[in-house]
Coordinates of C-alpha atoms and ligand atoms in Angstrom, one line a residue:
M1443 CA -64.1 -40.3 -9.8
P1444 CA -67.7 -39.9 -8.5
D1445 CA -68.0 -41.1 -4.9
D1446 CA -70.5 -43.9 -5.7
L1447 CA -67.9 -45.6 -7.9
R1448 CA -65.1 -45.7 -5.3
S1449 CA -64.0 -49.3 -4.2
R1450 CA -66.3 -50.9 -6.6
D1451 CA -65.8 -53.4 -9.5
I1452 CA -66.3 -52.2 -13.1
G1453 CA -68.8 -55.1 -13.4
D1454 CA -71.1 -53.3 -11.0
M1455 CA -71.1 -50.0 -12.8
P1456 CA -74.4 -48.8 -14.4
A1457 CA -74.4 -47.5 -17.9
Q1458 CA -72.3 -44.3 -18.0
R1459 CA -73.2 -41.1 -19.9
A1460 CA -71.3 -38.1 -21.0
L1461 CA -70.7 -35.8 -18.1
A1462 CA -71.5 -32.5 -19.9
P1463 CA -73.1 -33.3 -23.2
R1464 CA -73.2 -30.3 -25.6
S1465 CA -75.8 -31.8 -27.8
V1466 CA -78.7 -34.3 -27.8
A1467 CA -76.5 -36.5 -29.9
E1468 CA -73.8 -36.6 -27.2
A1469 CA -76.4 -37.2 -24.5
R1470 CA -77.5 -40.3 -26.4
G1471 CA -74.1 -42.0 -25.8
R1472 CA -73.8 -44.8 -23.3
F1473 CA -70.6 -46.5 -22.1
F1474 CA -70.1 -50.0 -20.8
N1475 CA -67.0 -52.1 -20.1
T1476 CA -65.6 -55.6 -20.2
G1477 CA -67.2 -56.2 -16.8
N1478 CA -70.8 -55.3 -17.6
A1479 CA -71.2 -55.4 -21.3
F1480 CA -70.9 -59.1 -22.0
N1481 CA -73.1 -60.7 -19.4
I1482 CA -76.5 -60.0 -20.9
V1483 CA -78.4 -63.3 -21.1
N1484 CA -81.1 -63.6 -23.7
P1485 CA -83.9 -66.1 -23.1
P1486 CA -82.7 -69.4 -24.7
V1487 CA -84.3 -70.8 -27.9
P1488 CA -86.5 -73.6 -26.6
D1489 CA -86.7 -77.1 -28.2
H1490 CA -90.4 -76.3 -28.9
A1491 CA -92.8 -78.2 -31.2
F1492 CA -95.8 -76.3 -32.7
V1493 CA -98.6 -78.9 -32.8
D1494 CA -101.8 -76.8 -32.4
E1495 CA -100.9 -74.6 -35.4
P1496 CA -100.9 -77.5 -37.9
R1497 CA -104.0 -78.9 -36.4
R1498 CA -105.8 -75.6 -37.0
A1499 CA -104.3 -75.2 -40.5
L1500 CA -105.7 -78.7 -41.4
D1501 CA -109.1 -78.2 -39.7
E1502 CA -111.9 -77.8 -42.3
A1503 CA -113.5 -75.1 -40.2
T1504 CA -110.5 -72.8 -40.5
P1505 CA -110.9 -70.0 -43.0
T1506 CA -108.3 -68.9 -45.5
G1507 CA -105.5 -67.2 -43.7
L1508 CA -102.1 -67.4 -42.1
I1509 CA -101.2 -69.1 -38.8
P1510 CA -97.8 -68.0 -37.4
C1511 CA -95.6 -70.2 -35.3
D1512 CA -94.8 -67.3 -33.0
L1513 CA -92.5 -67.6 -30.0
S1514 CA -91.7 -63.9 -29.8
S1515 CA -92.9 -63.6 -26.2
V1516 CA -90.7 -66.5 -25.1
L1517 CA -87.7 -65.2 -27.1
G1518 CA -88.2 -61.6 -26.0
C1519 CA -88.3 -60.4 -29.6
P1520 CA -90.5 -57.4 -30.4
F1521 CA -91.6 -59.0 -33.7
P1522 CA -93.1 -62.3 -34.6
A1523 CA -90.4 -65.0 -34.6
T1524 CA -90.2 -68.8 -34.6
S1525 CA -86.5 -68.5 -33.8
P1526 CA -84.6 -65.3 -33.5
L1527 CA -84.0 -64.9 -37.2
V1528 CA -86.6 -67.2 -38.8
L1529 CA -90.5 -67.2 -39.0
A1530 CA -92.6 -70.1 -40.0
R1531 CA -96.3 -70.0 -40.8
Y1532 CA -99.0 -72.3 -42.0
G1533 CA -101.2 -70.9 -44.7
R1534 CA -104.6 -72.4 -45.3
I1535 CA -106.4 -71.6 -48.6
R1536 CA -109.9 -72.9 -49.2
A1537 CA -110.7 -74.2 -52.7
G1538 CA -111.2 -71.4 -55.1
E1539 CA -109.9 -68.8 -52.7
T1540 CA -106.7 -66.7 -52.8
L1541 CA -104.2 -65.9 -50.1
T1542 CA -101.9 -62.9 -50.8
A1543 CA -98.6 -62.6 -49.0
D1544 CA -96.3 -59.6 -49.0
F1545 CA -93.8 -60.4 -46.3
V1546 CA -90.9 -58.1 -45.4
T1547 CA -88.3 -60.8 -46.3
T1548 CA -85.6 -61.4 -48.8
G1549 CA -87.4 -64.6 -49.8
T1550 CA -90.0 -67.1 -48.8
I1551 CA -89.6 -70.9 -48.8
A1552 CA -92.8 -72.8 -49.2
Y1553 CA -93.8 -76.5 -48.9
V1554 CA -97.2 -77.8 -50.0
I1555 CA -98.7 -79.9 -47.2
L1556 CA -102.0 -80.4 -48.9
G1557 CA -103.9 -79.5 -52.1
S1558 CA -103.0 -78.0 -55.4
G1559 CA -103.0 -74.5 -56.8
I1560 CA -101.3 -71.6 -58.5
T1561 CA -99.0 -69.0 -57.2
I1562 CA -98.5 -65.7 -59.1
C1563 CA -95.4 -63.7 -58.3
G1564 CA -94.5 -60.7 -60.5
A1565 CA -94.8 -61.7 -64.1
E1566 CA -94.3 -65.4 -63.4
Q1567 CA -96.6 -68.2 -62.2
I1568 CA -96.3 -71.8 -61.1
A1569 CA -98.8 -74.6 -60.6
W1570 CA -98.1 -76.6 -57.4
D1571 CA -99.2 -79.9 -55.8
A1572 CA -98.8 -81.6 -52.5
G1573 CA -95.1 -82.4 -51.7
D1574 CA -93.7 -79.5 -53.9
V1575 CA -91.2 -77.0 -52.6
F1576 CA -90.9 -73.5 -54.0
V1577 CA -89.1 -70.3 -53.3
L1578 CA -90.5 -66.8 -53.8
P1579 CA -88.4 -63.6 -54.1
G1580 CA -89.0 -61.0 -51.4
G1581 CA -90.0 -57.4 -52.4
M1582 CA -93.0 -58.5 -54.3
A1583 CA -96.4 -59.8 -53.3
A1584 CA -97.3 -63.4 -54.1
S1585 CA -100.9 -64.6 -54.5
H1586 CA -101.6 -68.2 -53.8
T1587 CA -104.9 -69.5 -55.3
A1588 CA -106.1 -73.0 -54.3
E1589 CA -107.6 -75.3 -56.8
T1590 CA -108.4 -77.8 -54.1
T1591 CA -108.2 -76.8 -50.5
A1592 CA -104.5 -76.2 -49.7
V1593 CA -102.2 -75.9 -46.7
L1594 CA -98.8 -74.3 -47.3
W1595 CA -95.8 -74.1 -44.9
L1596 CA -94.2 -70.7 -45.4
V1597 CA -90.8 -69.8 -44.0
T1598 CA -89.1 -66.4 -44.1
N1599 CA -86.3 -64.4 -42.6
E1600 CA -88.6 -61.6 -41.5
P1601 CA -87.2 -61.6 -38.0
Q1602 CA -83.7 -61.1 -39.4
L1603 CA -84.8 -58.0 -41.3
A1604 CA -87.0 -56.8 -38.4
F1605 CA -84.0 -57.0 -36.0
E1606 CA -82.2 -54.4 -38.1
N1607 CA -85.4 -52.5 -39.0
A1608 CA -84.5 -53.3 -42.6
R1609 CA -86.8 -53.3 -45.6
A1610 CA -87.5 -56.0 -48.1
P1611 CA -85.5 -55.7 -51.3
A1612 CA -86.8 -53.3 -54.0
F1613 CA -89.1 -54.9 -56.6
G1614 CA -87.0 -57.3 -58.7
Q1615 CA -83.9 -56.9 -56.5
A1616 CA -84.3 -60.0 -54.2
P1617 CA -81.4 -62.4 -54.0
T1618 CA -83.5 -65.2 -55.5
D1619 CA -85.8 -65.8 -58.4
L1620 CA -89.0 -67.9 -58.3
V1621 CA -87.8 -71.5 -58.0
H1622 CA -89.9 -74.6 -58.1
Y1623 CA -89.0 -78.1 -57.0
R1624 CA -91.7 -80.6 -57.8
A1625 CA -92.5 -83.5 -55.5
E1626 CA -91.7 -86.1 -58.2
E1627 CA -88.2 -84.5 -58.8
I1628 CA -87.5 -84.4 -55.0
D1629 CA -88.3 -88.1 -54.8
R1630 CA -86.1 -88.8 -57.7
Q1631 CA -83.2 -86.8 -56.2
I1632 CA -83.6 -88.6 -52.8
A1633 CA -83.7 -92.0 -54.4
L1634 CA -80.5 -91.0 -56.2
L1635 CA -78.7 -90.3 -52.9
Y1636 CA -79.4 -93.8 -51.7
E1637 CA -78.5 -95.3 -55.1
V1638 CA -75.1 -93.6 -55.1
G1639 CA -74.5 -94.2 -51.4
R1640 CA -72.3 -92.3 -49.0
N1641 CA -69.2 -92.8 -46.9
A1642 CA -69.2 -92.7 -43.1
T1643 CA -68.0 -89.1 -42.8
I1644 CA -71.1 -87.7 -44.4
A1645 CA -73.7 -86.8 -41.8
G1646 CA -76.8 -88.3 -43.4
S1647 CA -78.8 -88.5 -46.7
A1648 CA -80.3 -85.0 -46.9
L1649 CA -81.3 -83.4 -50.1
V1650 CA -80.1 -79.8 -50.1
F1651 CA -82.1 -77.3 -52.1
S1652 CA -80.2 -74.6 -54.0
A1653 CA -80.8 -72.6 -57.2
E1654 CA -79.1 -71.1 -60.1
R1655 CA -78.2 -67.9 -58.3
Q1656 CA -77.2 -69.6 -55.0
E1657 CA -75.3 -72.4 -56.6
A1658 CA -71.9 -71.3 -55.3
S1659 CA -73.1 -71.2 -51.7
R1660 CA -75.3 -74.3 -51.9
N1661 CA -77.9 -72.3 -50.0
I1662 CA -81.5 -71.6 -50.9
L1663 CA -81.3 -67.9 -49.8
P1664 CA -78.1 -66.1 -48.8
T1665 CA -78.9 -66.6 -45.1
L1666 CA -81.1 -69.6 -45.1
T1667 CA -80.5 -73.2 -46.0
A1668 CA -83.2 -75.8 -46.8
A1669 CA -82.8 -79.6 -46.8
M1670 CA -85.2 -82.5 -47.1
N1671 CA -83.8 -84.9 -44.6
S1672 CA -84.6 -88.6 -44.9
L1673 CA -84.2 -91.4 -42.3
P1674 CA -84.5 -95.0 -43.4
A1675 CA -86.5 -97.3 -41.1
G1676 CA -84.4 -98.1 -38.0
F1677 CA -81.8 -95.5 -38.8
V1678 CA -80.3 -93.1 -36.3
Q1679 CA -78.7 -89.8 -37.4
P1680 CA -75.8 -89.6 -34.9
P1681 CA -75.6 -86.8 -32.3
H1682 CA -74.2 -83.6 -33.6
R1683 CA -74.4 -79.9 -33.1
H1684 CA -74.1 -76.6 -35.0
N1685 CA -74.5 -73.0 -34.4
S1686 CA -77.5 -72.5 -36.7
V1687 CA -81.0 -73.1 -35.4
A1688 CA -83.2 -75.6 -37.3
V1689 CA -86.9 -75.0 -37.9
S1690 CA -88.3 -78.2 -39.3
L1691 CA -91.5 -79.5 -40.7
I1692 CA -92.3 -83.1 -39.9
I1693 CA -93.6 -84.6 -43.2
R1694 CA -93.5 -88.3 -42.5
G1695 CA -92.3 -89.9 -39.3
E1696 CA -94.3 -92.5 -37.6
G1697 CA -92.3 -94.0 -34.7
C1698 CA -89.7 -91.2 -35.0
F1699 CA -88.2 -89.0 -32.3
S1700 CA -85.3 -86.7 -31.8
V1701 CA -83.1 -86.4 -28.7
I1702 CA -82.2 -82.8 -28.0
D1703 CA -79.7 -82.2 -25.2
G1704 CA -80.7 -85.6 -23.6
K1705 CA -84.5 -85.0 -23.9
R1706 CA -86.6 -87.3 -26.1
K1707 CA -89.0 -85.4 -28.4
D1708 CA -91.5 -87.5 -30.2
W1709 CA -92.5 -86.4 -33.7
S1710 CA -96.0 -85.2 -34.4
P1711 CA -97.4 -85.1 -38.0
W1712 CA -97.0 -81.7 -39.7
A1713 CA -95.5 -80.2 -36.5
T1714 CA -93.0 -77.3 -36.8
T1715 CA -90.1 -78.1 -34.5
I1716 CA -87.2 -76.0 -33.2
T1717 CA -83.8 -77.5 -32.7
P1718 CA -82.0 -74.9 -30.6
P1719 CA -78.6 -73.6 -31.8
V1720 CA -75.6 -75.4 -30.3
S1721 CA -77.9 -78.2 -28.8
V1722 CA -76.6 -81.7 -29.2
H1723 CA -79.2 -83.6 -31.2
S1724 CA -79.9 -86.9 -32.9
H1725 CA -82.8 -88.1 -35.0
H1726 CA -84.2 -91.7 -34.7
N1727 CA -86.5 -93.6 -36.9
G1728 CA -88.1 -96.4 -34.9
G1729 CA -90.8 -96.9 -37.5
T1730 CA -91.0 -99.1 -40.6
E1731 CA -91.0 -96.5 -43.3
Q1732 CA -88.5 -93.9 -44.5
A1733 CA -89.0 -90.7 -42.5
R1734 CA -88.9 -87.2 -44.0
F1735 CA -88.5 -83.7 -42.5
L1736 CA -87.8 -80.4 -44.2
I1737 CA -85.2 -78.4 -42.4
I1738 CA -84.7 -74.7 -42.7
Q1739 CA -81.7 -73.3 -40.9
D1740 CA -80.2 -69.8 -40.6
G1741 CA -77.0 -71.6 -41.7
G1742 CA -76.2 -69.1 -44.5
I1743 CA -75.3 -66.6 -41.9
Y1744 CA -72.9 -69.0 -40.1
Y1745 CA -71.3 -70.3 -43.3
H1746 CA -70.7 -66.7 -44.4
A1747 CA -69.3 -65.8 -41.0
R1748 CA -67.1 -69.0 -41.1
A1749 CA -68.7 -70.0 -37.8
M1750 CA -71.0 -72.9 -38.5
G1751 CA -69.4 -75.0 -35.8
F1752 CA -70.7 -78.3 -37.0
E1753 CA -69.4 -81.3 -35.1
F1754 CA -70.4 -84.8 -34.2
V1755 CA -70.6 -85.4 -30.5
E1756 CA -69.6 -88.9 -29.6
H1757 CA -70.6 -88.8 -26.0
P1758 CA -73.7 -86.6 -25.6
I1759 CA -74.5 -85.3 -22.2
Ligands
LIG3188 FE1 -78.6 -81.0 -37.1

């Protein structure tokens, strides 16, 4: 045993290396142990709300372009990230102009905050309006052309791919097709949830977006879930937690707030909010109208790993 390791704890040991490596490949090896390998603490995911980004996206002076909700410096990620595995952006497109996006992602989830336009992706195209949701396959560029000045909310799993230095799927090989959910149909589906009603064991009245190819998993992409949550006036969605992070767009929510680990977070119009993984959170509508927020979670990963960890918390801290 080397002298500097005598009478010490394995938890105090620095990274060990091969004593006499015979190759560069051997020299690259590092050894840790049960005492020093599992105590790395990453910066926590904060309960942040992006409010300047939507303000800029909705400002008439802002040119056509993308505004990322980037917390990479806080998260210690060497790539743009809203949460460790999810990236949200606002895209502003002036009337008559085109925004082309070619993200390194398996798919993009879009919500139309403002305006109308056309998106062309591969051989397909859709015409969208405010309130629509659509999904674009990764591995191919999408061009968004605004008929009237438009603001889109665009969410991808680019950080997930960047984490592994992975590429986008080859052209035509994405795990999703182009899928379009029109505002009118979303309204009809939400109204249906209230018409049919729910029992007390169901967590709320959220409309979950899925598609032909993800029907078995109920997800929108293999690793991402998307839900339009609705809160009737005066309603409280009870405290709960899950291992997935939630990156949400506040669509309508006057008088609404969330409580995250005991802290009140007032909603701000068109903000992108982060509900940290494992945090105990509840949503409160103190207003007079039904509230709406679109929630993207990295829940597909946790469902697949059998580790979602959803639970109601009766006595939050
Ligand atoms: Fe939640």
